[in-house]
C-alpha cells in the first residue's frame, strides 16, 4: 500500500461565510450579514479575541438546554429567524436558506464547500453527457445543488422529510430543477439500487455518527460504515466515477477513512485523504471532520 500524504483543506471561495474566532468551546461566525455564537466541542483552546469583542460582534447566541437542544438569544427582537446566503465560484452558484433550529444547526456546514468544489470540478472532467450523482445522508442539499449546478443528474437521499423539503427550497432558490428527492434509509436505498442494477458516476456520503431511518432503522457509524462502503462502490460506473466519504466523528481519523476505502475498493487510484477545517480570521483553525475521496476519469 503506497503511503499518501494527509491533506488539510479549507474553503477558498466563501464570501457569505466567515469564521471570525473560535475557542472555549464556542465559535463566532458570520453567515451573510448575521453573526452567530454557537457551541463547538472541538474548540478546546482559548479564544483569540476578547469576550467584549465577541459580545460586540454577535447578533444571536445559542444557549444549550441539553446536550442536543437549546434556544437562540437575539440582541434585537427584529432579527430574522431565516435568511439566505450564496456560494459562488467560477464553476457554480448556489443559494441556501438558513434558519435557527433548536439543534444549534442553521442548515449548512460551511467546511463542505471544499467537497462542493471537488464535485463540480470532477463532473466537468467526465465524458458522460449527463453524469449521474447520488448524495447519501444529504441533509439540506449543498452537495446535491453543487452536482446539479455542474450539470449532473442528481439523486438526493435523506431519512428526514423536513430536511429534504428544506433542500427542495434551496433548489428553487438556486434556480435549479429536477433533483430527485428520496426520503429513505440510506443503506436500504443503496441495497435496492444494487438489485435494480443502477450505477452512478458520483457518490457522496456524509454519514452522521448516529441516526435513524424513516421507519426507525438505526444507524451507528462504526457499526454500519464498512457495509455501506462495500455496497456503494458496486454502484460506481466502471469507466469514470468519483466518491467522497466525509465523517464528523471525534473517534474517526483520516487513516480510518483510508482503510475503509481501500478495503472496499483495493484497486482505488487518485485517493486523497485528510481533514477539513475552517480558518478563523482571528488566526486559529477549527477542525471539522475527515474525508477520503477518489476519482477515475477516461
mmCIF file of C-alpha atoms in Angstrom:
data_model
loop_
_atom_site.group_PDB
_atom_site.id
_atom_site.type_symbol
_atom_site.label_atom_id
_atom_site.label_comp_id
_atom_site.label_asym_id
_atom_site.label_seq_id
_atom_site.Cartn_x
_atom_site.Cartn_y
_atom_site.Cartn_z
ATOM 1 C CA UNK A 1 0.000 0.000 0.000
ATOM 2 C CA UNK A 2 1.562 3.270 -1.081
ATOM 3 C CA UNK A 3 1.560 5.955 1.572
ATOM 4 C CA UNK A 4 -0.298 9.122 0.708
ATOM 5 C CA UNK A 5 0.110 12.452 2.432
ATOM 6 C CA UNK A 6 -2.731 13.687 4.613
ATOM 7 C CA UNK A 7 -4.242 16.928 3.325
ATOM 8 C CA UNK A 8 -5.571 19.845 5.353
ATOM 9 C CA UNK A 9 -8.228 21.658 3.314
ATOM 10 C CA UNK A 10 -10.333 24.748 3.979
ATOM 11 C CA UNK A 11 -12.850 26.559 1.732
ATOM 12 C CA UNK A 12 -11.406 29.290 -0.503
ATOM 13 C CA UNK A 13 -14.479 30.906 -2.100
ATOM 14 C CA UNK A 14 -16.854 31.828 0.749
ATOM 15 C CA UNK A 15 -17.815 35.492 0.611
ATOM 16 C CA UNK A 16 -21.013 34.921 2.602
ATOM 17 C CA UNK A 17 -19.357 32.917 5.381
ATOM 18 C CA UNK A 18 -16.589 33.818 7.813
ATOM 19 C CA UNK A 19 -15.320 32.071 10.915
ATOM 20 C CA UNK A 20 -14.298 35.084 12.975
ATOM 21 C CA UNK A 21 -12.922 33.279 16.044
ATOM 22 C CA UNK A 22 -13.278 30.023 17.967
ATOM 23 C CA UNK A 23 -12.256 28.807 21.403
ATOM 24 C CA UNK A 24 -13.523 27.968 24.880
ATOM 25 C CA UNK A 25 -15.958 25.507 23.246
ATOM 26 C CA UNK A 26 -17.654 28.184 21.103
ATOM 27 C CA UNK A 27 -17.392 29.698 17.633
ATOM 28 C CA UNK A 28 -18.128 33.220 16.402
ATOM 29 C CA UNK A 29 -19.166 33.113 12.759
ATOM 30 C CA UNK A 30 -20.783 35.284 10.114
ATOM 31 C CA UNK A 31 -23.396 33.936 7.709
ATOM 32 C CA UNK A 32 -24.137 36.733 5.256
ATOM 33 C CA UNK A 33 -24.887 39.736 7.474
ATOM 34 C CA UNK A 34 -25.783 37.717 10.584
ATOM 35 C CA UNK A 35 -23.133 36.901 13.221
ATOM 36 C CA UNK A 36 -23.788 33.921 15.492
ATOM 37 C CA UNK A 37 -22.224 32.390 18.580
ATOM 38 C CA UNK A 38 -22.674 28.627 18.669
ATOM 39 C CA UNK A 39 -21.265 25.796 20.805
ATOM 40 C CA UNK A 40 -18.257 23.964 19.320
ATOM 41 C CA UNK A 41 -16.988 20.894 21.199
ATOM 42 C CA UNK A 42 -13.753 20.783 19.184
ATOM 43 C CA UNK A 43 -12.656 24.294 20.232
ATOM 44 C CA UNK A 44 -10.800 23.299 23.407
ATOM 45 C CA UNK A 45 -8.235 26.168 23.190
ATOM 46 C CA UNK A 46 -8.738 29.754 24.445
ATOM 47 C CA UNK A 47 -10.438 32.352 22.258
ATOM 48 C CA UNK A 48 -8.103 34.654 20.315
ATOM 49 C CA UNK A 49 -10.408 37.666 20.701
ATOM 50 C CA UNK A 50 -11.690 39.094 23.979
ATOM 51 C CA UNK A 51 -15.121 38.378 25.406
ATOM 52 C CA UNK A 52 -16.010 42.031 24.868
ATOM 53 C CA UNK A 53 -15.273 41.712 21.127
ATOM 54 C CA UNK A 54 -17.453 38.593 20.943
ATOM 55 C CA UNK A 55 -20.221 40.400 22.783
ATOM 56 C CA UNK A 56 -19.963 43.400 20.483
ATOM 57 C CA UNK A 57 -19.758 41.444 17.221
ATOM 58 C CA UNK A 58 -22.517 38.859 17.599
ATOM 59 C CA UNK A 59 -26.213 39.263 16.748
ATOM 60 C CA UNK A 60 -27.586 35.956 18.026
ATOM 61 C CA UNK A 61 -26.254 33.424 20.536
ATOM 62 C CA UNK A 62 -27.271 29.793 21.000
ATOM 63 C CA UNK A 63 -27.760 28.724 24.621
ATOM 64 C CA UNK A 64 -27.975 24.978 25.165
ATOM 65 C CA UNK A 65 -30.608 23.482 27.423
ATOM 66 C CA UNK A 66 -29.412 19.896 26.992
ATOM 67 C CA UNK A 67 -26.719 18.034 25.083
ATOM 68 C CA UNK A 68 -28.754 18.288 21.866
ATOM 69 C CA UNK A 69 -31.223 21.176 22.121
ATOM 70 C CA UNK A 70 -31.383 24.794 23.189
ATOM 71 C CA UNK A 71 -32.613 28.265 22.324
ATOM 72 C CA UNK A 72 -31.428 31.303 20.366
ATOM 73 C CA UNK A 73 -30.989 34.611 22.195
ATOM 74 C CA UNK A 74 -31.259 37.674 19.932
ATOM 75 C CA UNK A 75 -29.723 41.038 20.727
ATOM 76 C CA UNK A 76 -32.583 42.703 18.858
ATOM 77 C CA UNK A 77 -36.073 41.185 18.538
ATOM 78 C CA UNK A 78 -36.399 42.263 14.889
ATOM 79 C CA UNK A 79 -33.565 39.929 13.838
ATOM 80 C CA UNK A 80 -34.839 37.279 11.432
ATOM 81 C CA UNK A 81 -35.087 33.535 12.023
ATOM 82 C CA UNK A 82 -34.483 32.849 8.310
ATOM 83 C CA UNK A 83 -32.169 34.358 5.721
ATOM 84 C CA UNK A 84 -30.248 33.435 2.562
ATOM 85 C CA UNK A 85 -26.578 33.110 1.642
ATOM 86 C CA UNK A 86 -24.845 32.386 -1.677
ATOM 87 C CA UNK A 87 -21.875 30.197 -2.557
ATOM 88 C CA UNK A 88 -20.342 31.228 -5.861
ATOM 89 C CA UNK A 89 -17.275 30.087 -7.803
ATOM 90 C CA UNK A 90 -16.360 30.190 -11.497
ATOM 91 C CA UNK A 91 -17.990 26.767 -11.849
ATOM 92 C CA UNK A 92 -21.201 27.007 -9.803
ATOM 93 C CA UNK A 93 -23.512 29.390 -7.982
ATOM 94 C CA UNK A 94 -25.945 28.091 -5.371
ATOM 95 C CA UNK A 95 -28.178 29.746 -2.808
ATOM 96 C CA UNK A 96 -29.049 28.372 0.617
ATOM 97 C CA UNK A 97 -31.848 29.211 3.028
ATOM 98 C CA UNK A 98 -30.600 29.335 6.614
ATOM 99 C CA UNK A 99 -32.703 29.032 9.752
ATOM 100 C CA UNK A 100 -32.324 28.916 13.520
ATOM 101 C CA UNK A 101 -33.091 25.344 14.593
ATOM 102 C CA UNK A 102 -33.418 24.032 18.145
ATOM 103 C CA UNK A 103 -30.416 21.753 17.480
ATOM 104 C CA UNK A 104 -27.926 24.691 17.063
ATOM 105 C CA UNK A 105 -27.640 23.984 13.311
ATOM 106 C CA UNK A 106 -28.564 26.588 10.704
ATOM 107 C CA UNK A 107 -28.829 24.446 7.560
ATOM 108 C CA UNK A 108 -25.282 24.405 6.191
ATOM 109 C CA UNK A 109 -21.884 23.015 7.147
ATOM 110 C CA UNK A 110 -19.548 25.617 5.619
ATOM 111 C CA UNK A 111 -16.441 23.391 5.507
ATOM 112 C CA UNK A 112 -18.269 21.171 2.985
ATOM 113 C CA UNK A 113 -17.651 23.802 0.299
ATOM 114 C CA UNK A 114 -14.300 22.037 -0.224
ATOM 115 C CA UNK A 115 -16.221 18.957 -1.342
ATOM 116 C CA UNK A 116 -18.630 21.013 -3.470
ATOM 117 C CA UNK A 117 -15.642 22.309 -5.442
ATOM 118 C CA UNK A 118 -14.317 18.763 -5.931
ATOM 119 C CA UNK A 119 -17.739 17.584 -7.124
ATOM 120 C CA UNK A 120 -18.103 20.382 -9.684
ATOM 121 C CA UNK A 121 -14.514 20.074 -10.919
ATOM 122 C CA UNK A 122 -14.786 16.298 -11.350
ATOM 123 C CA UNK A 123 -18.122 16.407 -13.186
ATOM 124 C CA UNK A 124 -16.537 18.741 -15.738
ATOM 125 C CA UNK A 125 -13.846 16.107 -16.398
ATOM 126 C CA UNK A 126 -16.349 13.359 -17.229
ATOM 127 C CA UNK A 127 -17.175 12.433 -20.816
ATOM 128 C CA UNK A 128 -20.690 11.243 -19.960
ATOM 129 C CA UNK A 129 -23.119 13.891 -21.299
ATOM 130 C CA UNK A 130 -25.155 13.923 -18.068
ATOM 131 C CA UNK A 131 -23.343 12.142 -15.236
ATOM 132 C CA UNK A 132 -25.469 10.558 -12.519
ATOM 133 C CA UNK A 133 -24.657 11.573 -8.940
ATOM 134 C CA UNK A 134 -26.024 10.058 -5.722
ATOM 135 C CA UNK A 135 -25.891 12.083 -2.490
ATOM 136 C CA UNK A 136 -26.485 9.969 0.633
ATOM 137 C CA UNK A 137 -27.213 11.425 4.091
ATOM 138 C CA UNK A 138 -27.741 14.543 2.011
ATOM 139 C CA UNK A 139 -29.163 16.954 4.630
ATOM 140 C CA UNK A 140 -30.220 20.325 3.142
ATOM 141 C CA UNK A 141 -28.529 19.579 -0.136
ATOM 142 C CA UNK A 142 -25.401 21.690 -0.583
ATOM 143 C CA UNK A 143 -23.597 18.842 -2.362
ATOM 144 C CA UNK A 144 -26.743 17.976 -4.366
ATOM 145 C CA UNK A 145 -27.008 21.579 -5.559
ATOM 146 C CA UNK A 146 -23.313 21.654 -6.487
ATOM 147 C CA UNK A 147 -23.693 18.471 -8.547
ATOM 148 C CA UNK A 148 -26.859 19.689 -10.246
ATOM 149 C CA UNK A 149 -25.369 23.131 -10.947
ATOM 150 C CA UNK A 150 -22.402 21.376 -12.588
ATOM 151 C CA UNK A 151 -24.795 19.507 -14.911
ATOM 152 C CA UNK A 152 -25.293 16.158 -13.194
ATOM 153 C CA UNK A 153 -28.493 14.116 -12.988
ATOM 154 C CA UNK A 154 -28.712 14.170 -9.191
ATOM 155 C CA UNK A 155 -30.443 11.941 -6.613
ATOM 156 C CA UNK A 156 -30.706 13.242 -3.040
ATOM 157 C CA UNK A 157 -31.349 10.746 -0.209
ATOM 158 C CA UNK A 158 -32.045 11.617 3.422
ATOM 159 C CA UNK A 159 -34.158 9.923 6.079
ATOM 160 C CA UNK A 160 -35.746 13.133 7.438
ATOM 161 C CA UNK A 161 -38.603 14.548 5.389
ATOM 162 C CA UNK A 162 -38.252 18.081 6.792
ATOM 163 C CA UNK A 163 -34.636 18.473 5.643
ATOM 164 C CA UNK A 164 -35.480 17.085 2.196
ATOM 165 C CA UNK A 165 -38.194 19.761 1.977
ATOM 166 C CA UNK A 166 -35.566 22.311 3.032
ATOM 167 C CA UNK A 167 -33.225 21.040 0.311
ATOM 168 C CA UNK A 168 -36.001 21.451 -2.259
ATOM 169 C CA UNK A 169 -36.369 25.079 -1.135
ATOM 170 C CA UNK A 170 -32.648 25.526 -1.741
ATOM 171 C CA UNK A 171 -33.026 24.066 -5.227
ATOM 172 C CA UNK A 172 -35.702 26.635 -6.063
ATOM 173 C CA UNK A 173 -33.662 29.478 -4.546
ATOM 174 C CA UNK A 174 -30.694 28.418 -6.674
ATOM 175 C CA UNK A 175 -32.714 28.446 -9.889
ATOM 176 C CA UNK A 176 -32.198 24.706 -10.362
ATOM 177 C CA UNK A 177 -34.667 21.881 -11.046
ATOM 178 C CA UNK A 178 -35.113 18.133 -11.493
ATOM 179 C CA UNK A 179 -33.156 16.846 -8.476
ATOM 180 C CA UNK A 180 -34.697 13.506 -7.481
ATOM 181 C CA UNK A 181 -35.763 13.628 -3.819
ATOM 182 C CA UNK A 182 -35.838 10.394 -1.808
ATOM 183 C CA UNK A 183 -36.884 10.127 1.859
ATOM 184 C CA UNK A 184 -35.351 6.795 2.786
ATOM 185 C CA UNK A 185 -32.849 4.961 4.932
ATOM 186 C CA UNK A 186 -29.580 5.363 3.011
ATOM 187 C CA UNK A 187 -28.361 1.786 3.392
ATOM 188 C CA UNK A 188 -31.714 0.335 2.322
ATOM 189 C CA UNK A 189 -31.768 2.612 -0.723
ATOM 190 C CA UNK A 190 -28.270 1.525 -1.764
ATOM 191 C CA UNK A 191 -29.183 -2.154 -1.495
ATOM 192 C CA UNK A 192 -32.273 -1.606 -3.660
ATOM 193 C CA UNK A 193 -30.231 0.249 -6.259
ATOM 194 C CA UNK A 194 -27.837 -2.707 -6.391
ATOM 195 C CA UNK A 195 -30.744 -5.073 -7.050
ATOM 196 C CA UNK A 196 -32.006 -2.744 -9.793
ATOM 197 C CA UNK A 197 -28.603 -2.748 -11.459
ATOM 198 C CA UNK A 198 -28.292 1.040 -11.353
ATOM 199 C CA UNK A 199 -24.932 2.788 -11.422
ATOM 200 C CA UNK A 200 -23.703 6.315 -10.684
ATOM 201 C CA UNK A 201 -20.772 8.401 -11.834
ATOM 202 C CA UNK A 202 -20.500 10.076 -8.440
ATOM 203 C CA UNK A 203 -21.421 9.104 -4.886
ATOM 204 C CA UNK A 204 -21.256 11.411 -1.873
ATOM 205 C CA UNK A 205 -21.543 10.133 1.703
ATOM 206 C CA UNK A 206 -21.625 12.385 4.762
ATOM 207 C CA UNK A 207 -22.962 9.999 7.407
ATOM 208 C CA UNK A 208 -23.726 11.037 10.991
ATOM 209 C CA UNK A 209 -22.245 9.291 13.995
ATOM 210 C CA UNK A 210 -25.793 8.231 14.939
ATOM 211 C CA UNK A 211 -29.080 8.417 13.111
ATOM 212 C CA UNK A 212 -32.441 6.833 12.347
ATOM 213 C CA UNK A 213 -34.246 5.967 9.137
ATOM 214 C CA UNK A 214 -37.864 6.974 8.486
ATOM 215 C CA UNK A 215 -39.053 3.610 9.831
ATOM 216 C CA UNK A 216 -36.816 3.667 12.890
ATOM 217 C CA UNK A 217 -33.839 1.968 11.252
ATOM 218 C CA UNK A 218 -30.768 2.516 13.417
ATOM 219 C CA UNK A 219 -27.522 3.900 12.015
ATOM 220 C CA UNK A 220 -24.299 3.833 14.013
ATOM 221 C CA UNK A 221 -21.262 4.910 12.044
ATOM 222 C CA UNK A 222 -18.710 2.391 13.293
ATOM 223 C CA UNK A 223 -21.192 -0.497 13.037
ATOM 224 C CA UNK A 224 -22.523 0.196 9.532
ATOM 225 C CA UNK A 225 -19.967 2.167 7.533
ATOM 226 C CA UNK A 226 -17.956 -0.868 6.345
ATOM 227 C CA UNK A 227 -21.131 -2.499 4.968
ATOM 228 C CA UNK A 228 -22.176 0.773 3.358
ATOM 229 C CA UNK A 229 -18.799 1.209 1.665
ATOM 230 C CA UNK A 230 -18.776 -2.370 0.409
ATOM 231 C CA UNK A 231 -22.160 -1.782 -1.225
ATOM 232 C CA UNK A 232 -21.757 1.745 -2.618
ATOM 233 C CA UNK A 233 -18.553 1.033 -4.530
ATOM 234 C CA UNK A 234 -20.534 -1.553 -6.518
ATOM 235 C CA UNK A 235 -22.807 1.278 -7.710
ATOM 236 C CA UNK A 236 -19.931 3.206 -9.301
ATOM 237 C CA UNK A 237 -19.765 3.407 -13.090
ATOM 238 C CA UNK A 238 -16.679 1.368 -14.070
ATOM 239 C CA UNK A 239 -15.473 3.819 -16.728
ATOM 240 C CA UNK A 240 -15.490 7.127 -14.840
ATOM 241 C CA UNK A 241 -16.526 7.947 -11.325
ATOM 242 C CA UNK A 242 -15.828 9.751 -8.062
ATOM 243 C CA UNK A 243 -16.625 9.022 -4.434
ATOM 244 C CA UNK A 244 -16.435 11.258 -1.370
ATOM 245 C CA UNK A 245 -16.672 9.901 2.176
ATOM 246 C CA UNK A 246 -16.854 12.616 4.836
ATOM 247 C CA UNK A 247 -17.214 11.923 8.548
ATOM 248 C CA UNK A 248 -17.579 14.187 11.526
ATOM 249 C CA UNK A 249 -16.937 11.875 14.455
ATOM 250 C CA UNK A 250 -14.427 12.529 17.226
ATOM 251 C CA UNK A 251 -13.272 8.905 17.078
ATOM 252 C CA UNK A 252 -12.541 8.823 13.338
ATOM 253 C CA UNK A 253 -9.244 9.752 11.699
ATOM 254 C CA UNK A 254 -8.348 10.076 8.021
ATOM 255 C CA UNK A 255 -6.356 6.842 8.353
ATOM 256 C CA UNK A 256 -9.569 5.006 9.300
ATOM 257 C CA UNK A 257 -11.295 6.527 6.257
ATOM 258 C CA UNK A 258 -8.386 5.482 4.035
ATOM 259 C CA UNK A 259 -8.568 1.905 5.347
ATOM 260 C CA UNK A 260 -12.348 1.775 4.766
ATOM 261 C CA UNK A 261 -11.976 2.904 1.154
ATOM 262 C CA UNK A 262 -9.056 0.604 0.353
ATOM 263 C CA UNK A 263 -10.890 -2.366 1.881
ATOM 264 C CA UNK A 264 -13.965 -1.648 -0.241
ATOM 265 C CA UNK A 265 -12.075 -0.975 -3.488
ATOM 266 C CA UNK A 266 -8.465 -2.287 -3.336
ATOM 267 C CA UNK A 267 -7.728 -1.056 -6.876
ATOM 268 C CA UNK A 268 -8.523 2.562 -5.957
ATOM 269 C CA UNK A 269 -6.413 5.251 -7.613
ATOM 270 C CA UNK A 270 -6.150 9.011 -7.082
ATOM 271 C CA UNK A 271 -7.113 8.523 -3.433
ATOM 272 C CA UNK A 272 -6.920 11.659 -1.310
ATOM 273 C CA UNK A 273 -7.473 11.724 2.442
ATOM 274 C CA UNK A 274 -7.243 14.391 5.074
ATOM 275 C CA UNK A 275 -9.011 16.795 7.356
ATOM 276 C CA UNK A 276 -11.380 19.666 6.689
ATOM 277 C CA UNK A 277 -11.048 22.813 8.748
ATOM 278 C CA UNK A 278 -12.224 26.402 8.850
ATOM 279 C CA UNK A 279 -9.635 29.168 9.075
ATOM 280 C CA UNK A 280 -10.658 31.858 11.540
ATOM 281 C CA UNK A 281 -9.786 35.423 10.668
ATOM 282 C CA UNK A 282 -8.536 35.727 14.260
ATOM 283 C CA UNK A 283 -5.842 33.199 13.351
ATOM 284 C CA UNK A 284 -6.847 29.818 14.745
ATOM 285 C CA UNK A 285 -8.042 26.766 12.825
ATOM 286 C CA UNK A 286 -11.186 24.748 13.604
ATOM 287 C CA UNK A 287 -11.062 21.049 12.594
ATOM 288 C CA UNK A 288 -14.377 19.803 11.250
ATOM 289 C CA UNK A 289 -14.175 16.227 10.111
ATOM 290 C CA UNK A 290 -12.091 13.925 7.964
ATOM 291 C CA UNK A 291 -12.535 12.903 4.348
ATOM 292 C CA UNK A 292 -11.473 10.376 1.766
ATOM 293 C CA UNK A 293 -12.137 10.886 -1.935
ATOM 294 C CA UNK A 294 -11.069 9.425 -5.243
ATOM 295 C CA UNK A 295 -11.939 9.691 -8.902
ATOM 296 C CA UNK A 296 -11.399 7.879 -12.142
ATOM 297 C CA UNK A 297 -11.594 9.654 -15.493
ATOM 298 C CA UNK A 298 -11.199 8.364 -19.016
#
